[in-house]
Coordinates of C-alpha atoms in Angstrom, one line a residue:
Chain A
M268 CA 18.9 25.8 34.1
R269 CA 17.9 24.5 30.7
V270 CA 14.4 25.6 29.5
D271 CA 12.8 23.2 27.1
L272 CA 10.7 25.2 24.8
D273 CA 7.2 24.0 23.9
K274 CA 7.1 22.2 20.5
D275 CA 4.5 24.7 19.1
L276 CA 6.6 27.6 20.3
V277 CA 9.7 26.3 18.6
A278 CA 7.7 25.7 15.4
A279 CA 6.4 29.3 15.5
M280 CA 10.0 30.6 16.1
A281 CA 11.5 28.6 13.3
T282 CA 10.6 30.9 10.4
P283 CA 11.8 34.2 11.9
L284 CA 14.9 32.5 13.3
V285 CA 16.0 31.0 10.0
L286 CA 15.2 34.2 8.1
T287 CA 17.1 36.3 10.6
I288 CA 20.2 34.0 10.3
L289 CA 19.9 34.2 6.5
A290 CA 19.5 37.9 6.6
A291 CA 23.0 38.2 8.1
E292 CA 24.6 36.0 5.5
R293 CA 24.0 33.3 2.9
S294 CA 24.3 29.9 4.6
Y295 CA 23.5 26.2 4.5
G296 CA 21.5 23.8 6.6
Y297 CA 24.1 22.5 9.0
A298 CA 25.5 26.0 9.6
I299 CA 22.0 27.4 10.2
M300 CA 21.4 24.7 12.7
A301 CA 24.7 25.3 14.5
R302 CA 24.0 29.0 14.6
V303 CA 20.5 28.3 16.2
R304 CA 22.2 26.2 18.9
E305 CA 24.8 28.9 19.5
L306 CA 22.3 31.7 19.7
S307 CA 20.0 29.9 22.0
G308 CA 22.8 28.6 24.1
G309 CA 21.5 25.1 23.3
E310 CA 18.1 25.8 24.8
V311 CA 16.2 25.7 21.5
E312 CA 16.6 22.1 20.5
W313 CA 15.5 21.2 17.0
T314 CA 15.5 17.9 15.4
D315 CA 17.9 18.6 12.6
G316 CA 15.9 16.8 9.9
M317 CA 13.0 19.2 10.4
L318 CA 15.0 22.2 9.2
Y319 CA 15.0 21.1 5.6
P320 CA 11.3 20.8 5.0
L321 CA 11.1 24.3 6.6
L322 CA 13.8 25.7 4.2
H323 CA 12.0 24.1 1.3
R324 CA 8.7 25.7 2.4
L325 CA 10.4 29.1 2.7
E326 CA 11.8 28.5 -0.8
R327 CA 8.3 27.7 -2.1
F328 CA 7.0 31.0 -0.6
G329 CA 9.8 32.8 -2.3
Y330 CA 11.4 34.0 1.0
V331 CA 14.7 32.3 0.3
R332 CA 16.6 31.3 -2.8
A333 CA 18.6 28.1 -2.9
E334 CA 21.4 26.9 -5.1
W335 CA 23.8 24.0 -5.0
G336 CA 27.4 24.8 -4.2
A337 CA 30.4 23.0 -2.7
S338 CA 32.0 23.0 0.7
P339 CA 35.7 23.8 1.0
Q340 CA 36.3 20.1 1.1
G341 CA 34.4 19.7 -2.1
R342 CA 31.3 18.2 -0.6
R343 CA 28.0 19.1 -2.3
R344 CA 26.1 21.7 -0.3
R345 CA 22.9 23.6 -0.8
Y346 CA 23.2 27.3 0.1
Y347 CA 20.2 29.4 1.0
E348 CA 20.0 33.2 0.6
I349 CA 17.2 35.5 1.7
T350 CA 15.2 37.3 -1.0
P351 CA 13.6 40.8 -0.8
A352 CA 10.3 39.1 -0.1
G353 CA 11.9 37.2 2.7
T354 CA 13.3 40.4 4.2
A355 CA 9.8 41.9 4.1
Q356 CA 8.3 38.8 5.7
L357 CA 11.0 39.0 8.4
A358 CA 10.0 42.6 9.2
V359 CA 6.4 41.6 9.5
Q360 CA 7.2 38.6 11.8
R361 CA 9.5 40.8 13.8
R362 CA 6.8 43.3 14.5
Q363 CA 4.5 40.4 15.6
W364 CA 7.1 39.0 17.9
D365 CA 7.8 42.4 19.3
T366 CA 4.2 42.9 20.1
A367 CA 3.9 39.5 21.7
T368 CA 7.0 39.7 23.9
R369 CA 6.2 43.3 24.9
T370 CA 2.7 42.4 25.9
L371 CA 3.9 39.4 28.0
A372 CA 6.8 41.3 29.5
G373 CA 4.5 44.1 30.5
L374 CA 2.2 41.6 32.3
W375 CA 5.0 39.9 33.9
S376 CA 7.0 42.9 35.1
P377 CA 7.0 43.4 38.9
A378 CA 4.6 46.3 39.0
G379 CA 2.1 44.4 36.8
A380 CA 1.7 47.5 34.7
P381 CA 2.9 47.6 31.1
A382 CA 6.5 48.5 31.1
W383 CA 6.4 50.8 28.1
S384 CA 3.7 53.0 29.6
R385 CA 5.7 53.9 32.6
Chain B
M280 CA 33.3 1.5 0.6
S281 CA 34.2 2.2 4.2
E282 CA 32.1 1.1 7.2
V283 CA 30.8 4.6 7.7
D284 CA 29.9 5.0 4.0
R285 CA 28.1 1.7 4.1
R286 CA 26.1 2.8 7.2
I287 CA 25.2 6.1 5.6
A288 CA 24.1 4.2 2.5
E289 CA 21.8 2.1 4.7
W290 CA 20.4 5.1 6.3
R291 CA 19.8 6.7 2.9
S292 CA 17.9 3.7 1.7
A293 CA 15.8 3.7 4.8
V294 CA 14.8 7.3 4.2
E295 CA 14.2 6.7 0.5
R296 CA 11.7 4.0 1.3
G297 CA 9.2 6.7 2.4
R298 CA 9.5 8.1 -1.1
A299 CA 8.6 11.7 -0.1
V300 CA 12.3 12.6 0.1
S301 CA 13.8 13.0 -3.3
A302 CA 17.4 12.1 -4.1
S303 CA 18.5 15.8 -4.0
D304 CA 16.9 16.3 -0.6
L305 CA 18.7 13.2 0.5
D306 CA 22.0 14.7 -0.8
E307 CA 21.3 17.7 1.3
L308 CA 20.5 15.6 4.4
E309 CA 23.5 13.5 3.9
A310 CA 25.8 16.5 3.6
H311 CA 24.3 17.6 7.0
L312 CA 25.0 14.2 8.4
R313 CA 28.6 14.3 7.2
D314 CA 29.2 17.8 8.4
Q315 CA 27.9 16.9 11.8
M316 CA 30.0 13.8 11.9
T317 CA 33.1 15.7 10.9
D318 CA 32.6 18.1 13.8
L319 CA 31.9 15.2 16.2
V320 CA 35.0 13.3 15.1
A321 CA 37.0 16.5 15.5
A322 CA 35.7 16.7 19.1
G323 CA 37.2 13.3 19.7
L324 CA 34.5 10.7 18.9
D325 CA 35.1 7.8 16.7
D326 CA 33.3 7.3 13.4
D327 CA 30.7 4.9 14.8
E328 CA 29.7 7.2 17.7
A329 CA 29.7 10.2 15.4
F330 CA 27.4 8.4 13.0
L331 CA 25.0 7.3 15.7
I332 CA 24.8 10.8 17.3
A333 CA 24.5 12.6 13.9
V334 CA 21.6 10.3 12.8
K335 CA 19.9 10.7 16.2
R336 CA 20.1 14.5 15.9
L337 CA 18.7 14.4 12.4
G338 CA 15.6 12.8 13.8
R339 CA 13.5 9.7 13.4
I340 CA 13.2 8.7 9.8
D341 CA 9.5 8.4 9.8
R342 CA 9.1 11.9 11.2
I343 CA 11.5 13.4 8.6
T344 CA 9.7 11.5 5.9
A345 CA 6.3 12.7 7.1
E346 CA 7.5 16.3 7.3
F347 CA 8.9 16.1 3.8
A348 CA 5.6 14.5 2.6
R349 CA 3.7 17.4 4.1
E350 CA 5.8 19.9 2.3
H351 CA 6.1 18.0 -1.0
G352 CA 2.7 16.2 -1.3
D353 CA 2.7 16.7 -5.0
R354 CA 5.7 14.5 -5.4
L355 CA 3.9 11.5 -4.3
W356 CA 1.7 11.7 -7.4
R357 CA 4.4 12.7 -9.8
Q358 CA 6.6 9.8 -8.8
L359 CA 3.9 7.4 -9.9
V360 CA 3.9 8.9 -13.4
L361 CA 7.6 9.4 -13.8
P362 CA 9.5 6.8 -11.8
G363 CA 13.2 7.2 -11.9
V364 CA 12.9 10.8 -13.0
D365 CA 12.0 12.9 -10.0
G366 CA 14.9 11.6 -7.9
V367 CA 13.2 8.3 -7.3
P368 CA 16.1 5.9 -7.2
D369 CA 16.3 2.8 -9.3
G370 CA 15.6 -0.4 -7.5
S371 CA 13.1 1.1 -5.1
P372 CA 9.5 0.1 -5.8
G373 CA 8.9 3.3 -7.7
G374 CA 12.3 3.2 -9.5
R375 CA 12.8 2.8 -13.2
R376 CA 14.3 -0.6 -12.9
S377 CA 11.4 -1.9 -11.0
L378 CA 9.1 -0.5 -13.7
A379 CA 11.2 -2.3 -16.3
T380 CA 11.0 -5.6 -14.4
A381 CA 7.2 -5.2 -14.1
L382 CA 6.9 -4.4 -17.8
A383 CA 9.1 -7.3 -18.8
F384 CA 6.8 -9.7 -16.8
A385 CA 3.7 -8.0 -18.2
V386 CA 5.0 -8.6 -21.7
L387 CA 5.8 -12.2 -20.8
A388 CA 2.3 -12.7 -19.6
A389 CA 0.9 -11.2 -22.8
V390 CA 3.2 -13.4 -24.9
V391 CA 2.1 -16.6 -23.1
V392 CA -1.5 -15.7 -23.5
Q393 CA -1.1 -14.8 -27.2
A394 CA 0.8 -18.0 -27.9
A395 CA -1.9 -20.1 -26.2
R396 CA -4.5 -18.1 -28.1
L397 CA -3.0 -18.8 -31.5
V398 CA -2.7 -22.5 -30.6
G399 CA -6.2 -22.7 -29.2
D400 CA -7.7 -20.8 -32.1
V401 CA -9.3 -18.2 -29.9
P402 CA -11.7 -16.5 -30.4
D403 CA -12.8 -18.2 -33.7
R404 CA -13.2 -21.8 -32.6
P405 CA -11.9 -21.7 -29.0
A406 CA -10.3 -24.9 -27.7
P407 CA -12.0 -25.9 -24.5
W408 CA -8.7 -25.9 -22.6
F409 CA -8.1 -22.3 -23.3
W410 CA -10.5 -20.7 -20.8
R411 CA -9.8 -23.3 -18.2
N412 CA -6.1 -22.6 -18.3
L413 CA -6.3 -18.8 -18.5
G414 CA -5.2 -18.5 -14.8
L415 CA -2.4 -20.9 -15.4
M416 CA -1.0 -18.8 -18.2
V417 CA -0.9 -15.5 -16.3
L418 CA -0.7 -16.1 -12.5
P419 CA 2.6 -18.1 -12.5
V420 CA 4.1 -15.1 -14.4
L421 CA 2.9 -12.9 -11.6
A422 CA 4.3 -15.3 -9.0
G423 CA 7.6 -15.2 -11.0
Y424 CA 7.6 -11.4 -10.9
F425 CA 7.4 -11.5 -7.1
A426 CA 10.1 -14.1 -6.9
V427 CA 12.4 -11.8 -8.9
R428 CA 11.2 -8.6 -7.2
H429 CA 11.6 -10.0 -3.7
R430 CA 14.8 -11.9 -4.6
I431 CA 13.2 -15.1 -3.3
R432 CA 15.9 -17.8 -2.7
P433 CA 15.8 -20.7 -5.1
R434 CA 14.5 -23.2 -2.5
R435 CA 11.6 -21.0 -1.6
A436 CA 11.0 -20.3 -5.3
L437 CA 10.8 -24.1 -5.9
G438 CA 8.2 -24.1 -3.1
L439 CA 6.2 -21.7 -5.2
L440 CA 6.7 -23.6 -8.4
A441 CA 5.7 -27.0 -7.1
P442 CA 2.1 -26.2 -6.3
I443 CA 1.8 -24.4 -9.7
V444 CA 3.0 -27.5 -11.5
V445 CA 0.8 -29.9 -9.5
L446 CA -2.3 -27.7 -10.1
G447 CA -1.5 -27.2 -13.7
V448 CA -0.9 -30.9 -14.4
A449 CA -4.0 -31.9 -12.5
A450 CA -6.2 -29.4 -14.3
N451 CA -5.2 -30.9 -17.6
L452 CA -4.8 -34.5 -16.8
Y453 CA -8.4 -35.5 -17.0
T454 CA -10.4 -35.3 -20.1
Y455 CA -13.6 -33.3 -19.7
P456 CA -16.6 -34.4 -21.6
D457 CA -18.5 -31.7 -23.4
G458 CA -20.5 -29.5 -21.0
A459 CA -19.1 -31.3 -18.0
G460 CA -19.6 -29.4 -14.8
T461 CA -16.1 -30.2 -13.6
A462 CA -14.6 -28.2 -16.5
V463 CA -16.3 -25.0 -15.3
L464 CA -15.4 -25.8 -11.7
V465 CA -11.8 -26.2 -12.5
A466 CA -11.9 -23.0 -14.6
I467 CA -13.1 -21.1 -11.5
H468 CA -11.1 -22.8 -8.8
L469 CA -7.8 -23.1 -10.6
P470 CA -7.2 -19.3 -10.6
V471 CA -8.3 -19.1 -7.0
A472 CA -5.8 -21.7 -5.9
L473 CA -3.1 -20.1 -8.0
W474 CA -3.8 -16.7 -6.5
F475 CA -3.0 -18.2 -3.1
V476 CA 0.4 -19.2 -4.5
V477 CA 0.8 -15.6 -5.9
C478 CA 0.1 -14.3 -2.4
V479 CA 2.8 -16.5 -0.9
G480 CA 5.1 -15.0 -3.5
Y481 CA 3.9 -11.6 -2.6
L482 CA 4.9 -12.3 1.0
A483 CA 8.3 -13.5 -0.2
G484 CA 7.4 -17.0 0.9
D485 CA 6.6 -16.1 4.5
A486 CA 2.9 -16.7 4.9
R487 CA 2.9 -18.0 8.4
S488 CA 2.3 -15.0 10.5
P489 CA -1.3 -13.7 10.6
L490 CA -0.1 -10.1 10.2
R491 CA 1.7 -11.0 6.9
R492 CA -1.4 -12.8 5.7
M493 CA -3.3 -9.6 6.3
D494 CA -0.8 -7.9 4.0
A495 CA -1.6 -10.5 1.3
V496 CA -5.3 -9.8 1.8
R497 CA -4.7 -6.0 1.5
F498 CA -2.7 -6.7 -1.6
T499 CA -5.5 -8.7 -3.1
G500 CA -8.0 -5.9 -2.5
E501 CA -5.8 -3.2 -3.9
W502 CA -4.9 -5.4 -6.8
L503 CA -8.6 -5.8 -7.6
V504 CA -9.2 -2.1 -7.4
Y505 CA -6.3 -1.3 -9.7
Y506 CA -7.2 -4.1 -12.1
A507 CA -10.8 -2.9 -12.3
L508 CA -9.6 0.7 -13.0
I509 CA -7.2 -0.5 -15.7
A510 CA -9.9 -2.6 -17.2
L511 CA -12.2 0.4 -17.3
G512 CA -9.6 2.5 -19.0
G513 CA -8.7 -0.4 -21.3
G514 CA -12.4 -0.9 -22.2
V515 CA -12.7 2.8 -23.2
L516 CA -9.5 2.5 -25.3
M517 CA -10.7 -0.6 -27.0
G518 CA -14.1 0.8 -27.8
L519 CA -12.7 4.0 -29.3
T520 CA -10.1 2.1 -31.2
V521 CA -12.7 -0.1 -32.8
A522 CA -15.0 2.8 -33.5
V523 CA -12.1 4.7 -35.2
L524 CA -10.9 1.8 -37.2
T525 CA -14.1 0.2 -38.4
P526 CA -14.7 2.6 -41.3
I527 CA -11.4 1.8 -42.9
A528 CA -11.0 -1.9 -41.7
P529 CA -14.5 -3.5 -41.2
H530 CA -13.2 -6.4 -39.2
A531 CA -10.9 -4.4 -37.0
D532 CA -12.8 -5.2 -33.9
E533 CA -12.0 -8.9 -34.0
Q534 CA -8.3 -8.2 -34.5
V535 CA -8.2 -5.5 -31.8
V536 CA -9.9 -7.8 -29.3
A537 CA -7.7 -10.8 -30.2
W538 CA -4.4 -9.0 -30.1
V539 CA -4.7 -5.9 -27.9
A540 CA -7.5 -6.8 -25.4
F541 CA -6.0 -10.2 -24.6
S542 CA -2.5 -8.9 -24.3
G543 CA -3.7 -5.9 -22.2
A544 CA -5.8 -8.0 -19.9
A545 CA -2.8 -10.4 -19.3
G546 CA -0.2 -7.7 -18.9
A547 CA -2.5 -5.6 -16.6
V548 CA -2.3 -8.5 -14.1
V549 CA 1.4 -7.7 -13.5
V550 CA 1.1 -4.0 -13.9
A551 CA -1.7 -3.8 -11.3
A552 CA 0.5 -5.7 -8.9
W553 CA 3.3 -3.3 -9.5
L554 CA 1.0 -0.3 -9.0
V555 CA -0.1 -1.7 -5.6
E556 CA 3.5 -1.9 -4.5
V557 CA 4.5 1.5 -5.8
K558 CA 1.6 3.2 -4.2
K559 CA 1.8 1.3 -0.9
S560 CA 2.4 3.7 2.0
V561 CA 2.0 6.7 -0.2
I562 CA -1.8 7.1 -0.4
E563 CA -4.5 5.9 1.9
N564 CA -5.5 2.5 0.7
L565 CA -8.5 2.3 -1.4
A566 CA -10.0 -1.1 -0.5
P567 CA -10.7 -0.1 3.2
V568 CA -12.4 3.1 1.9
L569 CA -14.6 1.1 -0.4
A570 CA -15.3 -1.4 2.4
A571 CA -16.4 1.5 4.7
V572 CA -18.7 2.8 2.0
F573 CA -20.3 -0.5 1.1
T574 CA -20.5 -2.3 4.4
P575 CA -23.6 -0.5 5.6
L576 CA -25.2 -0.8 2.1
F577 CA -24.5 -4.6 2.0
A578 CA -25.7 -5.0 5.6
A579 CA -29.0 -3.4 4.7
M580 CA -29.3 -5.5 1.5
L581 CA -28.6 -8.7 3.5
L582 CA -31.2 -7.8 6.1
V583 CA -33.8 -7.2 3.3
A584 CA -32.8 -10.5 1.7
V585 CA -33.0 -12.5 4.9
A586 CA -36.4 -11.0 5.7
G587 CA -37.6 -11.6 2.2
Y588 CA -36.5 -15.2 2.1
L589 CA -37.8 -15.9 5.6
V590 CA -41.2 -14.5 4.6
A591 CA -41.4 -16.0 1.2
G592 CA -39.8 -19.3 2.3
V593 CA -37.3 -21.1 0.3
G594 CA -37.5 -24.8 1.0
G595 CA -35.3 -27.0 -1.1
D596 CA -35.6 -25.4 -4.4
F597 CA -32.7 -23.0 -4.7
D598 CA -31.5 -23.4 -8.3
R599 CA -27.8 -23.7 -9.1
D600 CA -27.3 -20.2 -10.3
L601 CA -28.9 -18.8 -7.2
V602 CA -26.6 -20.8 -5.0
T603 CA -23.6 -19.3 -7.0
V604 CA -25.0 -15.8 -6.5
F605 CA -25.3 -16.4 -2.8
D606 CA -21.8 -17.8 -2.6
V607 CA -20.5 -14.7 -4.3
L608 CA -22.5 -12.5 -2.1
L609 CA -21.2 -14.1 1.1
L610 CA -17.6 -13.9 -0.2
V611 CA -18.1 -10.2 -0.9
V612 CA -19.4 -9.7 2.7
L613 CA -16.4 -11.5 4.0
G614 CA -14.2 -9.3 1.9
L615 CA -15.9 -6.2 3.2
L616 CA -15.5 -7.4 6.8
L617 CA -11.8 -8.1 6.2
Y618 CA -11.0 -4.8 4.6
G619 CA -13.0 -2.9 7.2
L620 CA -11.0 -4.7 9.9
S621 CA -7.7 -4.2 8.2
A622 CA -8.1 -0.4 8.3
R623 CA -9.4 -0.4 11.8
D624 CA -7.4 1.3 14.4
A625 CA -6.7 -1.4 16.9
G626 CA -6.9 0.8 20.0
R627 CA -10.3 2.3 19.2
P628 CA -13.3 1.2 21.2
V629 CA -16.1 -0.6 19.5
G630 CA -18.2 1.8 17.4
T631 CA -21.2 2.1 15.1
M632 CA -19.2 0.6 12.2
D633 CA -18.5 -2.5 14.2
V634 CA -22.1 -3.0 15.0
V635 CA -22.9 -2.6 11.3
R636 CA -20.3 -5.3 10.5
L637 CA -21.8 -7.6 13.1
V638 CA -25.3 -7.1 11.7
A639 CA -23.9 -8.0 8.2
V640 CA -22.1 -11.1 9.5
L641 CA -25.2 -12.3 11.3
A642 CA -27.5 -11.7 8.4
A643 CA -25.0 -13.4 6.1
A644 CA -24.8 -16.4 8.5
L645 CA -28.6 -16.7 8.3
L646 CA -28.6 -16.5 4.5
D647 CA -25.9 -19.1 4.4
A648 CA -27.9 -21.4 6.7
L649 CA -30.7 -21.1 4.1
V650 CA -28.4 -22.0 1.3
L651 CA -26.8 -24.8 3.2
G652 CA -30.2 -26.2 4.1
S653 CA -31.4 -26.2 0.5
M654 CA -28.2 -27.7 -0.7
L655 CA -28.2 -30.5 1.7
T656 CA -31.7 -31.3 0.7
R657 CA -30.6 -31.4 -3.0
V658 CA -27.7 -33.6 -2.2
G659 CA -29.9 -35.9 -0.2
Q660 CA -32.6 -36.1 -2.9
L661 CA -30.5 -36.1 -6.1
G662 CA -27.1 -37.4 -4.9
P663 CA -23.8 -35.6 -5.0
T664 CA -22.5 -34.0 -8.2
A665 CA -19.2 -32.2 -8.6
N666 CA -21.0 -28.9 -8.5
R667 CA -22.9 -29.7 -5.4
V668 CA -19.9 -31.0 -3.5
A669 CA -17.8 -27.9 -4.5
A670 CA -20.6 -25.5 -3.5
L671 CA -21.3 -27.5 -0.3
G672 CA -17.6 -27.4 0.7
L673 CA -17.4 -23.6 0.2
N674 CA -20.6 -23.1 2.1
V675 CA -19.5 -25.2 5.0
L676 CA -16.3 -23.1 5.2
L677 CA -18.3 -19.9 5.0
M678 CA -20.7 -21.0 7.6
V679 CA -17.9 -22.0 10.0
D680 CA -16.2 -18.7 9.3
L681 CA -19.3 -16.6 9.8
L682 CA -20.5 -18.4 12.9
V683 CA -17.1 -18.2 14.7
T684 CA -16.9 -14.5 13.6
G685 CA -20.3 -13.8 15.0
Y686 CA -19.5 -15.7 18.2
L687 CA -16.2 -13.9 18.7
A688 CA -17.9 -10.5 18.1
L689 CA -20.7 -11.2 20.5
R690 CA -18.8 -13.0 23.2
R691 CA -15.7 -11.0 23.2
W692 CA -17.3 -7.7 22.5
R693 CA -14.5 -5.5 23.9
D694 CA -11.6 -6.8 21.9
H695 CA -13.4 -8.5 19.1
P696 CA -12.0 -6.8 16.0
D697 CA -8.5 -8.1 16.8
R698 CA -9.7 -11.6 17.5
V699 CA -12.0 -11.6 14.5
Q700 CA -9.1 -10.6 12.3
R701 CA -6.8 -13.3 13.8
W702 CA -9.6 -15.9 13.2
Q703 CA -10.0 -14.8 9.6
M704 CA -6.3 -15.0 9.0
A705 CA -6.1 -18.5 10.6
L706 CA -8.9 -19.7 8.3
L707 CA -7.7 -18.0 5.2
P708 CA -5.5 -20.9 3.9
A709 CA -8.5 -23.2 4.2
F710 CA -10.2 -21.3 1.3
G711 CA -7.1 -21.8 -0.9
G712 CA -6.9 -25.4 0.2
W713 CA -10.5 -26.0 -0.7
A714 CA -10.0 -24.5 -4.2
A715 CA -7.0 -26.8 -4.6
V716 CA -9.1 -29.8 -3.5
V717 CA -11.8 -28.9 -6.1
V718 CA -9.1 -28.8 -8.8
L719 CA -7.2 -31.9 -7.8
A720 CA -9.9 -34.2 -6.5
L721 CA -13.3 -33.5 -8.0
P722 CA -12.6 -34.2 -11.7
P723 CA -11.3 -37.7 -11.0
A724 CA -14.0 -38.4 -8.4
F725 CA -16.8 -37.4 -10.8
A726 CA -15.2 -38.4 -14.1

């Protein structure tokens, strides 16, 4: 069954998601989008156009670096690469998400008790 | 150019219109679009289907633009300063070519005014026709600018030219004796009538729908704001120039005023119009903001005035200047009403601001009744003159306008803003028509 994620939740996920993908390798908009679809099994549906303002915001914060390159077919393409600041930011976000998911998972586990305390 | 390239180009220009997305952002979006299409075509879709799906996935254009605007708010300002530089494409309102067109027409307006100034010996011994025709020198140039800007078809352009020619000829056909009231009347009403022609040009010849007319009203308000700002800046520039030059050239002030101030004032007419178009949709419009600030103040002032005149009593002795002052006041109130309504969210219930507007309208109607009463008395006692007829016509129009507005507001309380706006737009051409009548008919009638 397809789960439609809440808009705010998708927005909150966007930054760590993009940074994680870029932490693996330098990439460009369309490929990042495709990777998001693939990872989420199509369950996180983004409007493609929204990715670019986000990438530009991350660039402004210094989390990613961008430069123009060319695709194998010679099409102009803007490649994004994570910076050390971006890596640090990703670590911070990752800890936050870990805490959030752990807390909820604990509440929702069958015994009702925090899973990690058992 | 293939069919797909053409459609992509159309899509690009639609996104460009929002002006928050720079050309390099658009390249990036287009690359995305094309990558997506390549994949979809590889999956078996044809070009057309691939384009449709890719565009759909990219998202609604207004949303993308809004999102880019949020991230790149600074661009909106920079584009105004450096059109054509920060990725703003030529040909769009903010583009370099549109600036060049605007500047060319601004120079043309300045040249026309300077030529007329030299012929009319202004400002030394000004020929009487100079001031009367000032509007005729500048406003047709502005209408021409819009004709070029909106690529108005020749037949429609002729439709703009014809009234200009008729008004221009009529304004100069009759000879005005020295100190004749009609000369002043024509000097005031000719630019007003011409402005309506300019507005038709602004609407690219399509002035029939009330919504489009409202655009022209907004344009007029924004234009006034920009023109006033430019005039302020220009005044400071002129003052400093004269102050700097006077020690080395004692008569510099006359030359500066004659050449620079006249040219600047003429050129600014076109430049202000260009600014309105460039900034449209980028920044919250100024005229409604000013209207919101001043509507309560004017409403209070009108109430005080009505109370004062009711207590003091007026009778039939309004003098001519006072009638003019009241006419201007009523027109300002009408303008405030219009701009207030133009920015009003149609779906919102009636609020405090609407009550304030209603109070202003009713007070204005009362004042107008006083003016009308006094004027009818004067016409009855002293007979009609060109001035009295012109003022009477305007006041009757204003009275009808205000009364119907007040009626609609009271009777149709729930949905009145919409109805009031439609009523105002329906009546709008009548004001232009009256100005034309004053120019065309009053001078021969009172020759």
